[in-house]
Each structure stands twice: as C-alpha cells, then as structure tokens.
DNA sequence: TGCGGAGGCTAACGATCGTTCGGAAGGCGG
DNA sequence: CCGCCTTCCGAACGATCGTTAGCCTCCGCA
C-alpha cells in the first residue's frame, strides 16, 4: 500500500473517531490530506472501504495483543497480561480502538457480519481466561465467570472514552486486575 | 407537550439509538410518524432540538434514579442501590440511555457544554459513594477509590450495548456489586 | 528518450440533506 | 357558528453528500 494511501487511512481513523463515520464527509478526509475530494478516488473505491479498513486494523491489533498472552501459566497472570495488552492497544492506537469499539456498527452487509464474528471471537478469548481460572481453582469455585468476564470487558471497552495516550497502561491494568481479584471490601467488614 | 410531540421524541430516541444521530434523517423520523418530513417542523425548530431533548431526558432519568439511593446507611448498600438504579434505567429506557451514553457528543455549543457538566456531575455522585465507603471504613483502607469507581462506571456505561429489556437488572447489579466487593480470587490462592 | 502509472485537478452528476413556505383541513372553545 | 390553533400537505429551497469523468503533470523505469 502506497504511503499516500496509508496517510488516508490514518486520517480516516482520526476523523471517524473524532466526528463519527456519518459525521465525517469525504471532503473532510480530502481536506486532511490537503487535496480535493475527487482525488481520493484514486486510492479508494468508496468511503465505506475506509471504515472497513480501520475496523479491521482494530480487530488485528486487539487479536495480536491477545496472541502475546502466554497460553500456559497461572490464569491470574494471563488475565493481568490480557488487560495490559488491551489497554496498551487502546492507548497506542486510540483512533483505531475507537472505531473498533464504537463506529463499526456503520459497516454494512457481509463486512459487518465478518466484523461482528471477529469481535465475538475476541470477547470469547477473553471470557475463556476467566472460565479457566475458575476451573483450575485459581478463582473462587462459586465464581460467576460470565459476569466476571463481562465486568473486565466493560472496563476494557469503555477505556477509549477516558484513556489518553501517554499514561502508564500497565500500571492501570494492574490496578484493575488487583481490584477484580481482591475486591474492595475491607477485611474488617467481611 | 402535545401527544404528537411526545411520539416524535420517542421515535427520535429509538432511531438515534438504532442508526445514530447523523445516520437518522428528518425523513426517517417523519416516516416513523407516518407523515411528510416538512410536517415535523410544526413541532420542532430543528433536528438538533430532538437530540438535546432525548439527551436531557436521559440525564434526568439517571439523576432521578440516583436520587432514590438513600443518603444514609452502609456505603456498600448504597453502592448496590446505585448500580441497581443505573441498570434499571438502562433496561427500561434503553433508547434514551443509548443516546445519553453514545450520541450526546453530537450536541453543539452551549447545549453540549451543559450536557457534559450534567454527565460529570452524575459520575461525581457515583464516585463519592466509593470515596465515602473507604473513608467510613467499609471498604479497604488502601482502596484506590478512583479506580474502583471507574470500574463500576465502566460496567454501568457499557451496559447499553448488551443489556436487553426484560432481564432482572436488580439481580444483575447485585452480581456486579458482589464481584466488586469480594473479588474473584479463591481463598485457596490468597 | 519515451512511456506508463500514480496522483492530482476541475467540473459536474443525481441524490439526499435540513429547512421554509403558503395553504388547507379539522377540532374545539367562545 | 365563527375563528383560532394544531397538524399536515405539496413543493421548493440552497447546501452538501458520495461518486464519476476527462484531463494534466510528473516521476521512475525500460
């Protein structure tokens, strides 16, 4: 892919995240490249192509981040690693992550179907960590692992709204992990 | 407000939640009422009015729900009540809640400023519960209450994406509360 | 040196956008 | 029964939408 084409994708990610897909016109994208809007069609076939590309980029980034989580070892450590990985992607590719979480729903047809499947698969990989943690005895035997995964995924998916680039996402993820593991109730009141 | 006007607001909430503000045309809204698009302007001055109205309706609903949480009593019980209240609003007014959480950013000018202030105030009320819980000794003394509140608010704010009307939101909120309080680590591994 | 492809231009396309306008039903209170 | 108020109509407005077309320029490579 040419350098110019890459610039266009970056501008699309930024503008879709900032103003929304339907709130961004082809003219806006052209202006970001310092070009007339008709010229963009030397690079793309349609505006929808850009949404698809950014959404896919997000899916690839998040799945790749999960790939780096070890398959072996304590489930607790793998949960911590997964949260770290997710938050790192959000902070380092905030625009792409925003499109991945919020703007994907403007995809249409089979692209939308394919995206939803990828997204479901990602959440399933996340969920599995909590199930295994319970089954291996590292987490409470009576744990509702579905709810636990939902809580963790909520924090992960909501992060794009408040996470700013440059913060220490590892420390952040560890605080989340610690809270999820230990809870917030004091020993005195237990 | 006339009955017809109320119908229009309901249709706006539904369509804005389903297709997004910029993805919903005035023609779409008119069609939902079985009317020509020009006729809507007997009820509103602009499409933006509808977004403002639905967003404000959401703010009122969520604040009113928090108002029902007792000011006294154990902080833990008030946190549980706040989560119950929030999830109930999401389930019972899913469209309005979706606009409140996701579509508000298309507000412009001072309306947007006013909404942001209301939203911040709502989150602050939530946050205070966790701070008080720690200060009163009900939660661990070393609790990072900012992170705890962020975790709870993430679950609350993400709920519109998966919560379907008709589920037992009280039970759901209690599962969240229990997890937040007790954590998911087993006694064996502590 | 010539040629082709990449990338830009201007201009225009039809469609749709949000909004305005004058007029006409219809119901309801005076 | 009159007059007003609500509600809707049909038609049109200018603006903007995403996309296409034909043409030009420039650079790298045969």
Tab-separated table of C-alpha atoms (C1' of nucleotides) in Angstrom:
chain	number	residue	atom	x	y	z
A	1	UNK	CA	0.000	0.000	0.000
A	2	UNK	CA	1.386	3.374	-1.022
A	3	UNK	CA	2.466	5.975	1.522
A	4	UNK	CA	-0.344	8.265	0.427
A	5	UNK	CA	-2.884	5.540	0.873
A	6	UNK	CA	-1.601	4.939	4.408
A	7	UNK	CA	-1.940	8.634	5.184
A	8	UNK	CA	-5.547	8.449	4.069
A	9	UNK	CA	-6.275	5.523	6.349
A	10	UNK	CA	-4.706	7.368	9.293
A	11	UNK	CA	-6.784	10.464	8.577
A	12	UNK	CA	-9.903	8.316	8.320
A	13	UNK	CA	-9.212	6.691	11.686
A	14	UNK	CA	-8.676	10.064	13.299
A	15	UNK	CA	-11.734	11.736	11.819
A	16	UNK	CA	-14.075	8.782	12.257
A	17	UNK	CA	-13.059	8.660	15.906
A	18	UNK	CA	-13.431	12.400	16.363
A	19	UNK	CA	-16.614	13.146	14.418
A	20	UNK	CA	-18.113	9.741	13.766
A	21	UNK	CA	-18.374	7.929	10.453
A	22	UNK	CA	-21.536	9.675	9.298
A	23	UNK	CA	-20.271	12.948	10.727
A	24	UNK	CA	-17.174	12.792	8.519
A	25	UNK	CA	-17.557	13.734	4.866
A	26	UNK	CA	-15.289	12.721	2.010
A	27	UNK	CA	-14.483	16.418	1.776
A	28	UNK	CA	-13.243	16.377	5.373
A	29	UNK	CA	-10.935	13.493	4.566
A	30	UNK	CA	-9.648	15.255	1.475
A	31	UNK	CA	-9.013	18.434	3.432
A	32	UNK	CA	-6.968	16.456	5.947
A	33	UNK	CA	-4.685	15.394	3.093
A	34	UNK	CA	-4.680	18.854	1.507
A	35	UNK	CA	-6.408	17.579	-1.595
A	36	UNK	CA	-9.736	17.912	-3.460
A	37	UNK	CA	-12.292	15.310	-2.585
A	38	UNK	CA	-12.478	13.771	-6.033
A	39	UNK	CA	-8.776	12.948	-5.832
A	40	UNK	CA	-9.374	10.465	-3.049
A	41	UNK	CA	-10.934	8.079	-5.515
A	42	UNK	CA	-7.503	7.375	-6.970
A	43	UNK	CA	-6.972	5.459	-3.686
A	44	UNK	CA	-10.319	4.042	-2.658
A	45	UNK	CA	-13.479	2.801	-4.250
A	46	UNK	CA	-15.782	4.174	-1.575
A	47	UNK	CA	-15.879	5.853	1.814
A	48	UNK	CA	-17.133	2.579	3.273
A	49	UNK	CA	-13.814	0.977	2.302
A	50	UNK	CA	-12.028	3.211	4.795
A	51	UNK	CA	-14.352	2.271	7.646
A	52	UNK	CA	-13.844	-1.379	6.871
A	53	UNK	CA	-10.099	-0.970	6.759
A	54	UNK	CA	-9.856	0.862	10.069
A	55	UNK	CA	-12.231	-1.559	11.762
A	56	UNK	CA	-10.191	-4.498	10.544
A	57	UNK	CA	-6.998	-2.839	11.662
A	58	UNK	CA	-8.519	-2.643	15.117
A	59	UNK	CA	-9.507	-6.286	15.095
A	60	UNK	CA	-6.000	-7.286	14.023
A	61	UNK	CA	-4.388	-5.126	16.710
A	62	UNK	CA	-6.517	-6.442	19.545
A	63	UNK	CA	-6.191	-10.061	18.498
A	64	UNK	CA	-2.438	-9.667	18.058
A	65	UNK	CA	-2.206	-8.198	21.539
A	66	UNK	CA	-4.033	-11.208	22.957
A	67	UNK	CA	-1.743	-13.508	20.999
A	68	UNK	CA	1.154	-12.276	23.123
A	69	UNK	CA	-0.569	-13.522	26.271
A	70	UNK	CA	1.029	-16.840	27.288
A	71	UNK	CA	-1.086	-19.937	26.875
A	72	UNK	CA	0.400	-21.528	29.951
A	73	UNK	CA	0.959	-20.331	33.461
A	74	UNK	CA	-1.369	-19.046	36.155
A	75	UNK	CA	-4.726	-17.825	34.835
A	76	UNK	CA	-4.460	-14.825	37.110
A	77	UNK	CA	-1.271	-13.748	35.388
A	78	UNK	CA	-2.817	-14.309	31.984
A	79	UNK	CA	-5.783	-12.155	32.932
A	80	UNK	CA	-3.421	-9.427	34.019
A	81	UNK	CA	-1.497	-9.751	30.761
A	82	UNK	CA	-4.687	-9.635	28.708
A	83	UNK	CA	-5.845	-6.455	30.403
A	84	UNK	CA	-2.424	-4.909	29.919
A	85	UNK	CA	-2.448	-5.870	26.268
A	86	UNK	CA	-5.884	-4.461	25.657
A	87	UNK	CA	-5.254	-1.154	27.377
A	88	UNK	CA	-1.941	-0.760	25.589
A	89	UNK	CA	-3.648	-1.069	22.220
A	90	UNK	CA	-6.271	1.472	23.273
A	91	UNK	CA	-3.644	3.983	24.383
A	92	UNK	CA	-1.290	3.486	21.452
A	93	UNK	CA	-3.935	3.330	18.741
A	94	UNK	CA	-6.722	5.363	20.274
A	95	UNK	CA	-8.370	6.293	16.981
A	96	UNK	CA	-8.366	2.760	15.671
A	97	UNK	CA	-9.622	1.444	19.001
A	98	UNK	CA	-12.447	3.981	18.997
A	99	UNK	CA	-13.587	2.864	15.562
A	100	UNK	CA	-13.257	-0.758	16.662
A	101	UNK	CA	-15.492	-0.189	19.659
A	102	UNK	CA	-17.928	2.487	18.536
A	103	UNK	CA	-18.039	3.084	14.777
A	104	UNK	CA	-18.009	-0.469	13.477
A	105	UNK	CA	-21.785	-0.595	13.543
A	106	UNK	CA	-21.957	1.533	10.410
A	107	UNK	CA	-20.412	-1.307	8.457
A	108	UNK	CA	-22.904	-2.910	6.106
A	109	UNK	CA	-23.602	-6.289	4.607
A	110	UNK	CA	-21.136	-9.132	4.911
A	111	UNK	CA	-18.393	-6.828	6.124
A	112	UNK	CA	-20.492	-6.100	9.143
A	113	UNK	CA	-21.176	-9.787	9.656
A	114	UNK	CA	-17.490	-10.604	9.411
A	115	UNK	CA	-16.605	-7.879	11.881
A	116	UNK	CA	-19.195	-8.991	14.400
A	117	UNK	CA	-17.804	-12.511	14.215
A	118	UNK	CA	-14.268	-11.262	14.881
A	119	UNK	CA	-15.485	-9.160	17.763
A	120	UNK	CA	-17.360	-12.072	19.274
A	121	UNK	CA	-14.284	-14.224	18.934
A	122	UNK	CA	-12.206	-11.624	20.740
A	123	UNK	CA	-14.626	-11.457	23.640
A	124	UNK	CA	-14.742	-15.232	23.736
A	125	UNK	CA	-10.977	-15.433	24.087
A	126	UNK	CA	-11.242	-13.003	26.972
A	127	UNK	CA	-14.041	-14.927	28.583
A	128	UNK	CA	-12.128	-18.179	28.382
A	129	UNK	CA	-9.445	-16.791	30.701
A	130	UNK	CA	-11.943	-16.379	33.495
A	131	UNK	CA	-13.548	-19.750	32.925
A	132	UNK	CA	-10.180	-21.463	33.046
A	133	UNK	CA	-9.213	-19.516	36.107
A	134	UNK	CA	-12.215	-20.915	37.916
A	135	UNK	CA	-11.795	-24.431	36.571
A	136	UNK	CA	-8.136	-24.506	37.557
A	137	UNK	CA	-9.024	-23.458	41.076
A	138	UNK	CA	-7.248	-20.123	40.963
A	139	UNK	CA	-10.504	-18.224	41.184
A	140	UNK	CA	-13.330	-18.880	43.615
A	141	UNK	CA	-15.159	-22.086	42.821
A	142	UNK	CA	-18.513	-20.320	43.044
A	143	UNK	CA	-17.411	-17.546	40.679
A	144	UNK	CA	-19.906	-16.428	38.054
A	145	UNK	CA	-17.246	-16.287	35.380
A	146	UNK	CA	-19.612	-14.832	32.795
A	147	UNK	CA	-20.268	-11.828	34.985
A	148	UNK	CA	-16.588	-11.532	35.849
A	149	UNK	CA	-15.617	-11.504	32.176
A	150	UNK	CA	-18.370	-9.003	31.450
A	151	UNK	CA	-17.039	-6.698	34.137
A	152	UNK	CA	-13.493	-6.902	32.803
A	153	UNK	CA	-14.636	-6.431	29.210
A	154	UNK	CA	-16.714	-3.448	30.225
A	155	UNK	CA	-13.659	-1.756	31.654
A	156	UNK	CA	-11.696	-2.663	28.535
A	157	UNK	CA	-14.327	-1.498	26.072
A	158	UNK	CA	-15.115	1.704	27.907
A	159	UNK	CA	-11.463	2.706	28.148
A	160	UNK	CA	-11.422	4.513	24.808
A	161	UNK	CA	-13.648	7.215	26.300
A	162	UNK	CA	-11.244	8.291	29.011
A	163	UNK	CA	-7.822	6.800	28.310
A	164	UNK	CA	-5.375	9.372	26.961
A	165	UNK	CA	-2.171	8.420	25.157
A	166	UNK	CA	0.942	8.546	27.283
A	167	UNK	CA	-0.397	7.139	30.530
A	168	UNK	CA	1.126	4.036	32.053
A	169	UNK	CA	-1.389	1.482	30.882
A	170	UNK	CA	0.427	-1.426	32.519
A	171	UNK	CA	0.006	0.140	35.948
A	172	UNK	CA	-3.598	0.922	35.125
A	173	UNK	CA	-4.292	-2.630	34.038
A	174	UNK	CA	-2.668	-3.934	37.187
A	175	UNK	CA	-4.898	-1.758	39.336
A	176	UNK	CA	-7.928	-3.129	37.550
A	177	UNK	CA	-6.671	-6.671	37.898
A	178	UNK	CA	-5.949	-6.262	41.556
A	179	UNK	CA	-9.386	-4.829	42.183
A	180	UNK	CA	-11.078	-7.603	40.260
A	181	UNK	CA	-9.106	-10.229	42.132
A	182	UNK	CA	-9.144	-8.937	45.686
A	183	UNK	CA	-12.297	-6.874	45.700
A	184	UNK	CA	-12.709	-3.639	47.545
A	185	UNK	CA	-14.313	-4.751	50.763
A	186	UNK	CA	-12.205	-4.260	53.860
A	187	UNK	CA	-11.199	-7.216	55.977
A	188	UNK	CA	-12.955	-5.582	58.943
A	189	UNK	CA	-16.375	-5.807	57.294
A	190	UNK	CA	-16.037	-9.272	55.854
B	1	UNK	CA	-46.238	18.924	25.372
B	2	UNK	CA	-48.760	17.502	22.945
B	3	UNK	CA	-49.212	13.787	22.455
B	4	UNK	CA	-47.896	14.056	18.915
B	5	UNK	CA	-44.811	15.840	20.072
B	6	UNK	CA	-44.182	13.085	22.597
B	7	UNK	CA	-44.474	10.484	19.860
B	8	UNK	CA	-41.851	12.368	17.888
B	9	UNK	CA	-39.443	12.375	20.810
B	10	UNK	CA	-39.932	8.641	21.287
B	11	UNK	CA	-39.263	7.980	17.610
B	12	UNK	CA	-36.168	10.174	17.784
B	13	UNK	CA	-34.820	8.267	20.774
B	14	UNK	CA	-35.398	4.960	19.036
B	15	UNK	CA	-33.882	5.952	15.707
B	16	UNK	CA	-30.937	7.855	17.157
B	17	UNK	CA	-30.117	4.795	19.254
B	18	UNK	CA	-30.531	2.435	16.309
B	19	UNK	CA	-28.885	4.340	13.456
B	20	UNK	CA	-27.048	7.151	15.183
B	21	UNK	CA	-27.866	10.839	15.120
B	22	UNK	CA	-26.130	11.567	11.834
B	23	UNK	CA	-27.391	8.292	10.435
B	24	UNK	CA	-31.000	9.308	11.039
B	25	UNK	CA	-32.583	11.763	8.592
B	26	UNK	CA	-35.549	14.000	9.237
B	27	UNK	CA	-37.276	11.913	6.592
B	28	UNK	CA	-36.688	8.792	8.686
B	29	UNK	CA	-38.304	10.469	11.678
B	30	UNK	CA	-41.261	11.610	9.575
B	31	UNK	CA	-41.733	8.126	8.193
B	32	UNK	CA	-41.824	6.734	11.719
B	33	UNK	CA	-44.809	9.012	12.393
B	34	UNK	CA	-46.417	8.339	9.015
B	35	UNK	CA	-46.035	11.939	7.938
B	36	UNK	CA	-44.107	14.066	5.408
B	37	UNK	CA	-40.850	15.428	6.650
B	38	UNK	CA	-41.846	19.080	6.370
B	39	UNK	CA	-44.714	18.445	8.768
B	40	UNK	CA	-42.309	17.786	11.624
B	41	UNK	CA	-41.480	21.470	11.766
B	42	UNK	CA	-44.889	22.175	13.273
B	43	UNK	CA	-43.377	20.506	16.383
B	44	UNK	CA	-39.689	21.328	16.396
B	45	UNK	CA	-37.402	24.071	15.258
B	46	UNK	CA	-34.564	21.768	14.245
B	47	UNK	CA	-33.392	18.173	14.295
B	48	UNK	CA	-30.823	19.170	16.908
B	49	UNK	CA	-33.680	20.017	19.280
B	50	UNK	CA	-34.649	16.351	19.365
B	51	UNK	CA	-31.144	15.215	20.236
B	52	UNK	CA	-30.989	17.764	23.007
B	53	UNK	CA	-34.352	16.672	24.346
B	54	UNK	CA	-33.531	12.969	24.387
B	55	UNK	CA	-30.112	13.587	25.935
B	56	UNK	CA	-31.662	15.712	28.650
B	57	UNK	CA	-34.311	13.084	29.263
B	58	UNK	CA	-31.508	10.630	29.873
B	59	UNK	CA	-29.743	12.949	32.288
B	60	UNK	CA	-32.967	13.479	34.215
B	61	UNK	CA	-33.685	9.748	34.367
B	62	UNK	CA	-30.242	8.777	35.620
B	63	UNK	CA	-30.081	11.563	38.179
B	64	UNK	CA	-33.583	10.758	39.392
B	65	UNK	CA	-32.574	7.126	39.796
B	66	UNK	CA	-29.601	8.153	41.924
B	67	UNK	CA	-31.880	10.428	43.963
B	68	UNK	CA	-33.700	7.328	45.185
B	69	UNK	CA	-30.485	5.982	46.722
B	70	UNK	CA	-30.564	6.638	50.470
B	71	UNK	CA	-28.162	9.259	51.797
B	72	UNK	CA	-27.616	7.353	54.988
B	73	UNK	CA	-26.788	3.777	55.787
B	74	UNK	CA	-23.919	1.492	54.805
B	75	UNK	CA	-21.956	2.690	51.776
B	76	UNK	CA	-21.899	-0.848	50.479
B	77	UNK	CA	-25.683	-0.902	50.363
B	78	UNK	CA	-25.761	2.484	48.681
B	79	UNK	CA	-23.339	1.282	46.022
B	80	UNK	CA	-25.547	-1.716	45.405
B	81	UNK	CA	-28.591	0.553	45.197
B	82	UNK	CA	-26.834	2.910	42.789
B	83	UNK	CA	-25.875	0.079	40.459
B	84	UNK	CA	-29.398	-1.280	40.610
B	85	UNK	CA	-30.805	2.149	39.844
B	86	UNK	CA	-28.494	2.699	36.898
B	87	UNK	CA	-29.088	-0.685	35.284
B	88	UNK	CA	-32.820	-0.318	35.747
B	89	UNK	CA	-32.815	2.933	33.804
B	90	UNK	CA	-30.760	1.335	31.051
B	91	UNK	CA	-33.126	-1.611	30.739
B	92	UNK	CA	-36.349	0.383	30.981
B	93	UNK	CA	-35.275	3.278	28.752
B	94	UNK	CA	-32.715	1.620	26.535
B	95	UNK	CA	-33.048	4.094	23.687
B	96	UNK	CA	-32.739	7.123	25.910
B	97	UNK	CA	-29.829	5.562	27.769
B	98	UNK	CA	-28.054	4.833	24.486
B	99	UNK	CA	-28.356	8.459	23.404
B	100	UNK	CA	-27.217	9.552	26.858
B	101	UNK	CA	-24.094	7.440	26.658
B	102	UNK	CA	-23.203	7.432	22.969
B	103	UNK	CA	-24.966	10.078	20.886
B	104	UNK	CA	-24.685	13.102	23.143
B	105	UNK	CA	-21.383	14.086	21.562
B	106	UNK	CA	-23.195	15.384	18.506
B	107	UNK	CA	-24.686	18.125	20.632
B	108	UNK	CA	-23.217	21.509	19.786
B	109	UNK	CA	-22.442	24.763	21.516
B	110	UNK	CA	-23.709	25.503	24.979
B	111	UNK	CA	-26.077	22.561	24.917
B	112	UNK	CA	-23.095	20.306	24.636
B	113	UNK	CA	-21.348	22.139	27.459
B	114	UNK	CA	-24.408	21.867	29.662
B	115	UNK	CA	-24.731	18.168	28.966
B	116	UNK	CA	-21.088	17.475	29.714
B	117	UNK	CA	-21.470	19.246	33.040
B	118	UNK	CA	-24.501	17.125	33.931
B	119	UNK	CA	-22.684	13.980	32.930
B	120	UNK	CA	-19.668	14.888	35.007
B	121	UNK	CA	-21.916	15.605	37.955
B	122	UNK	CA	-23.531	12.196	37.591
B	123	UNK	CA	-20.177	10.442	37.593
B	124	UNK	CA	-19.095	12.511	40.550
B	125	UNK	CA	-22.105	11.395	42.562
B	126	UNK	CA	-21.170	7.830	41.730
B	127	UNK	CA	-17.550	8.340	42.639
B	128	UNK	CA	-18.480	9.842	46.006
B	129	UNK	CA	-20.051	6.571	47.101
B	130	UNK	CA	-16.752	4.768	46.810
B	131	UNK	CA	-14.788	7.516	48.481
B	132	UNK	CA	-17.182	7.552	51.415
B	133	UNK	CA	-17.107	3.785	51.609
B	134	UNK	CA	-13.377	3.904	52.094
B	135	UNK	CA	-13.444	6.847	54.473
B	136	UNK	CA	-16.093	5.193	56.610
B	137	UNK	CA	-14.009	2.064	56.850
B	138	UNK	CA	-16.421	-0.184	54.999
B	139	UNK	CA	-14.015	-0.621	52.106
B	140	UNK	CA	-10.323	-1.449	52.349
B	141	UNK	CA	-8.330	1.447	53.701
B	142	UNK	CA	-5.804	1.125	50.877
B	143	UNK	CA	-8.527	1.148	48.209
B	144	UNK	CA	-7.865	3.215	45.113
B	145	UNK	CA	-11.397	4.566	45.083
B	146	UNK	CA	-10.915	6.383	41.787
B	147	UNK	CA	-10.116	3.129	40.033
B	148	UNK	CA	-12.943	1.360	41.842
B	149	UNK	CA	-15.439	3.981	40.727
B	150	UNK	CA	-14.063	3.847	37.195
B	151	UNK	CA	-14.556	0.096	37.119
B	152	UNK	CA	-18.140	0.365	38.335
B	153	UNK	CA	-18.916	3.220	35.947
B	154	UNK	CA	-17.435	1.263	33.062
B	155	UNK	CA	-19.821	-1.585	33.729
B	156	UNK	CA	-22.682	0.882	34.038
B	157	UNK	CA	-21.843	2.823	30.900
B	158	UNK	CA	-21.154	-0.220	28.776
B	159	UNK	CA	-24.409	-1.888	29.756
B	160	UNK	CA	-26.436	-0.292	26.954
B	161	UNK	CA	-24.523	-2.436	24.457
B	162	UNK	CA	-25.620	-5.771	25.819
B	163	UNK	CA	-28.484	-5.245	28.263
B	164	UNK	CA	-31.833	-6.229	26.797
B	165	UNK	CA	-35.157	-5.091	28.263
B	166	UNK	CA	-36.880	-7.627	30.449
B	167	UNK	CA	-33.899	-9.044	32.304
B	168	UNK	CA	-33.708	-8.894	36.082
B	169	UNK	CA	-31.463	-5.887	36.450
B	170	UNK	CA	-31.527	-5.996	40.240
B	171	UNK	CA	-30.016	-9.461	40.257
B	172	UNK	CA	-27.507	-8.356	37.643
B	173	UNK	CA	-26.498	-5.319	39.671
B	174	UNK	CA	-26.132	-7.486	42.752
B	175	UNK	CA	-23.806	-9.852	40.918
B	176	UNK	CA	-21.685	-6.905	39.873
B	177	UNK	CA	-21.699	-5.496	43.370
B	178	UNK	CA	-20.762	-8.792	44.915
B	179	UNK	CA	-17.894	-9.229	42.479
B	180	UNK	CA	-16.627	-5.716	43.102
B	181	UNK	CA	-16.811	-6.215	46.840
B	182	UNK	CA	-15.484	-9.727	47.283
B	183	UNK	CA	-13.290	-10.084	44.237
B	184	UNK	CA	-12.939	-13.256	42.259
B	185	UNK	CA	-9.811	-14.773	43.754
B	186	UNK	CA	-10.346	-18.017	45.565
B	187	UNK	CA	-9.494	-18.312	49.253
B	188	UNK	CA	-7.103	-21.125	48.386
B	189	UNK	CA	-4.871	-18.854	46.307
B	190	UNK	CA	-4.868	-15.838	48.605
C	1	DT	C1'	14.097	9.126	-24.749
C	2	DG	C1'	9.816	7.547	-24.448
C	3	DC	C1'	6.055	5.553	-21.817
C	4	DG	C1'	3.008	4.262	-18.235
C	5	DG	C1'	1.191	4.611	-13.961
C	6	DA	C1'	0.349	7.340	-9.832
C	7	DG	C1'	-1.833	11.131	-8.133
C	8	DG	C1'	-3.694	15.365	-8.633
C	9	DC	C1'	-7.034	18.812	-10.895
C	10	DT	C1'	-11.844	20.899	-12.299
C	11	DA	C1'	-16.397	20.116	-13.190
C	12	DA	C1'	-20.332	18.016	-12.840
C	13	DC	C1'	-23.575	14.212	-11.702
C	14	DG	C1'	-28.022	12.781	-9.275
C	15	DA	C1'	-29.361	12.055	-4.653
C	16	DT	C1'	-30.369	13.477	-0.327
C	17	DC	C1'	-29.855	16.663	3.357
C	18	DG	C1'	-32.351	20.005	6.815
C	19	DT	C1'	-35.433	23.612	6.439
C	20	DT	C1'	-39.086	27.049	4.747
C	21	DC	C1'	-43.429	28.392	2.882
C	22	DG	C1'	-48.393	29.052	1.803
C	23	DG	C1'	-52.323	26.816	2.081
C	24	DA	C1'	-55.852	23.629	3.747
C	25	DA	C1'	-58.213	20.517	6.570
C	26	DG	C1'	-60.263	19.554	11.300
C	27	DG	C1'	-61.465	20.016	16.070
C	28	DC	C1'	-62.558	22.797	19.966
C	29	DG	C1'	-63.710	26.776	22.834
C	30	DG	C1'	-66.151	31.191	22.710
D	1	DC	C1'	-71.444	29.454	14.030
D	2	DC	C1'	-67.166	31.729	13.942
D	3	DG	C1'	-62.379	31.873	14.482
D	4	DC	C1'	-58.264	30.124	16.100
D	5	DC	C1'	-54.912	26.607	16.842
D	6	DT	C1'	-52.933	22.329	15.721
D	7	DT	C1'	-51.420	19.408	12.325
D	8	DC	C1'	-50.278	18.066	7.861
D	9	DC	C1'	-49.649	18.722	2.849
D	10	DG	C1'	-47.065	19.572	-1.557
D	11	DA	C1'	-43.459	21.959	-3.389
D	12	DA	C1'	-39.487	24.021	-3.305
D	13	DC	C1'	-35.103	25.987	-1.377
D	14	DG	C1'	-29.882	26.062	-1.326
D	15	DA	C1'	-26.403	23.192	0.550
D	16	DT	C1'	-23.963	19.234	0.801
D	17	DC	C1'	-23.491	14.390	0.037
D	18	DG	C1'	-20.620	10.421	-2.307
D	19	DT	C1'	-19.078	9.446	-6.706
D	20	DT	C1'	-17.636	9.787	-11.716
D	21	DA	C1'	-15.351	11.737	-15.702
D	22	DG	C1'	-11.803	13.640	-18.555
D	23	DC	C1'	-7.629	15.804	-18.472
D	24	DC	C1'	-2.984	17.158	-16.913
D	25	DT	C1'	1.601	16.657	-14.714
D	26	DC	C1'	5.366	14.400	-13.013
D	27	DC	C1'	8.479	10.646	-11.865
D	28	DG	C1'	10.708	6.082	-12.394
D	29	DC	C1'	11.962	2.732	-15.451
D	30	DA	C1'	12.714	0.257	-19.807
